[in-house]
Amino acid sequence: MERINKLKKAIHKTLLDKSSESMTVSEDNPIKVLVVDDDELTRKLIVRLLERNTKAQVTSLSNGIEGLEYIKSHYPDLVILDLMLPGMTGFEILQKMREEELLEKHTKVILVTAKSRPEDVERGFELSADEFISKPFQPQEFIVRIKKVLNKTD
Amino acid sequence: MPSLSIDLIYAILWTLTGLLTLIFMFLLGYTFWTRVQNKYWNSYRRKFRDSYGPKIFAFLEGNAGQSEADALINKLNRATRDISFFLAMLKEMIEIVKGEEREKLNILIEHPRFIDFFQKNCFPVLKGIS
């Protein structure tokens, strides 16, 4: 089972390396975005913003453990993670993603939190987060930053 | 004399048992009733939020003015519960958005209907004074 998973990961990685050198938001190749936030209104607002401003295929979850399971099985292109989550914190998810090499080349991570202490921001970037957005945020600016991360090449 | 006291003890025991059974039944009924009520209001709240969430988002995305705010707030039922749910959503939104969107939220928060609501519900004592 473990070997199959490794093989799956390797195939997925190879395909991504070939097809998404630069991840642009296009209709032909919709990017997969996962939003993990326990706050219902924030989650709905982010999903709405993404659906209205990008052609992304958006999935939203409210629990950290479910979020990690989804990431492992679906390999989203972008994960928008809240730091304070039930089950597992955003940092723990990021740490696990790093340990399991899910961050390599494909999945990009944006951390969203209401408590943006400098040490949290630092820790987030140390764990290879691509962006850190603090709440409250301005919706248009939020979208611009997401698009910037998506179009960023490694 | 001893048989009389045993009768008395029995009577007291039966009365106590009856009383405790009544209290137990009342508490059981009350628990059941509050659970049913909570379930109903939770489901109502969920439906309310599902319905008004997109409306608030649409308000923030559009050219939010007083007339748009009036149109949105006039859709609200006059029930205290609905107004409380709506105000709770606005309070949550304050913690999510800033800038222009936050200013648009102010138009809703400062709507005369809510000021009237607060005066009626939170400051009933003031009614007679003014």
CSV table of N, CA and C in Angstrom, one decimal, chain B residues 56 59-60 64 89-111:
chain,number,residue,atom,x,y,z
B,56,ILE,N,-25.2,39.4,2.2
B,56,ILE,CA,-24.3,40.3,2.7
B,56,ILE,C,-23.1,40.4,1.8
B,59,PHE,N,-23.9,42.5,-1.1
B,59,PHE,CA,-24.0,43.9,-0.7
B,59,PHE,C,-22.6,44.5,-0.7
B,60,LEU,N,-21.7,43.8,-0.2
B,60,LEU,CA,-20.3,44.3,-0.1
B,60,LEU,C,-19.7,44.4,-1.5
B,64,ALA,N,-22.7,49.6,-2.7
B,64,ALA,CA,-23.5,49.6,-1.4
B,64,ALA,C,-23.8,51.1,-1.0
B,89,MET,N,-23.9,38.1,12.5
B,89,MET,CA,-23.1,37.9,11.2
B,89,MET,C,-22.3,39.2,10.9
B,90,LEU,N,-23.0,40.3,11.1
B,90,LEU,CA,-22.2,41.6,10.8
B,90,LEU,C,-21.0,41.7,11.7
B,91,LYS,N,-21.2,41.3,13.0
B,91,LYS,CA,-20.1,41.4,13.9
B,91,LYS,C,-18.9,40.5,13.5
B,92,GLU,N,-19.3,39.3,13.0
B,92,GLU,CA,-18.3,38.3,12.5
B,92,GLU,C,-17.6,38.9,11.2
B,93,MET,N,-18.4,39.6,10.4
B,93,MET,CA,-17.8,40.1,9.2
B,93,MET,C,-16.8,41.2,9.4
B,94,ILE,N,-17.0,42.0,10.5
B,94,ILE,CA,-16.1,43.0,10.9
B,94,ILE,C,-14.7,42.5,11.1
B,95,GLU,N,-14.7,41.2,11.6
B,95,GLU,CA,-13.4,40.6,11.9
B,95,GLU,C,-12.7,40.0,10.7
B,96,ILE,N,-13.5,39.9,9.6
B,96,ILE,CA,-13.0,39.3,8.4
B,96,ILE,C,-12.5,40.3,7.3
B,97,VAL,N,-13.3,41.3,7.1
B,97,VAL,CA,-13.0,42.3,6.0
B,97,VAL,C,-12.6,43.7,6.6
B,98,LYS,N,-11.8,44.3,5.8
B,98,LYS,CA,-11.4,45.7,6.2
B,98,LYS,C,-11.5,46.6,4.9
B,99,GLY,N,-11.1,47.8,5.1
B,99,GLY,CA,-11.1,48.8,4.0
B,99,GLY,C,-12.5,49.2,3.5
B,100,GLU,N,-12.6,49.2,2.2
B,100,GLU,CA,-13.9,49.7,1.7
B,100,GLU,C,-15.1,48.8,2.1
B,101,GLU,N,-14.8,47.5,2.2
B,101,GLU,CA,-15.9,46.6,2.5
B,101,GLU,C,-16.3,46.8,4.0
B,102,ARG,N,-15.3,47.1,4.8
B,102,ARG,CA,-15.6,47.4,6.2
B,102,ARG,C,-16.5,48.7,6.4
B,103,GLU,N,-16.2,49.7,5.5
B,103,GLU,CA,-17.0,50.9,5.5
B,103,GLU,C,-18.4,50.6,5.1
B,104,LYS,N,-18.5,49.7,4.1
B,104,LYS,CA,-19.9,49.3,3.6
B,104,LYS,C,-20.7,48.6,4.7
B,105,LEU,N,-20.0,47.9,5.5
B,105,LEU,CA,-20.6,47.2,6.7
B,105,LEU,C,-21.2,48.2,7.6
B,106,ASN,N,-20.5,49.3,7.8
B,106,ASN,CA,-21.0,50.4,8.7
B,106,ASN,C,-22.4,50.9,8.3
B,107,ILE,N,-22.6,50.9,7.0
B,107,ILE,CA,-24.0,51.4,6.5
B,107,ILE,C,-25.0,50.4,7.1
B,108,LEU,N,-24.7,49.1,7.1
B,108,LEU,CA,-25.7,48.2,7.7
B,108,LEU,C,-25.8,48.3,9.2
B,109,ILE,N,-24.6,48.4,9.8
B,109,ILE,CA,-24.6,48.4,11.3
B,109,ILE,C,-25.3,49.6,11.8
B,110,GLU,N,-25.1,50.8,11.1
B,110,GLU,CA,-25.7,52.0,11.6
B,110,GLU,C,-27.1,52.3,11.1
B,111,HIS,N,-27.7,51.2,10.5
B,111,HIS,CA,-29.1,51.4,10.0
B,111,HIS,C,-30.1,51.8,11.1
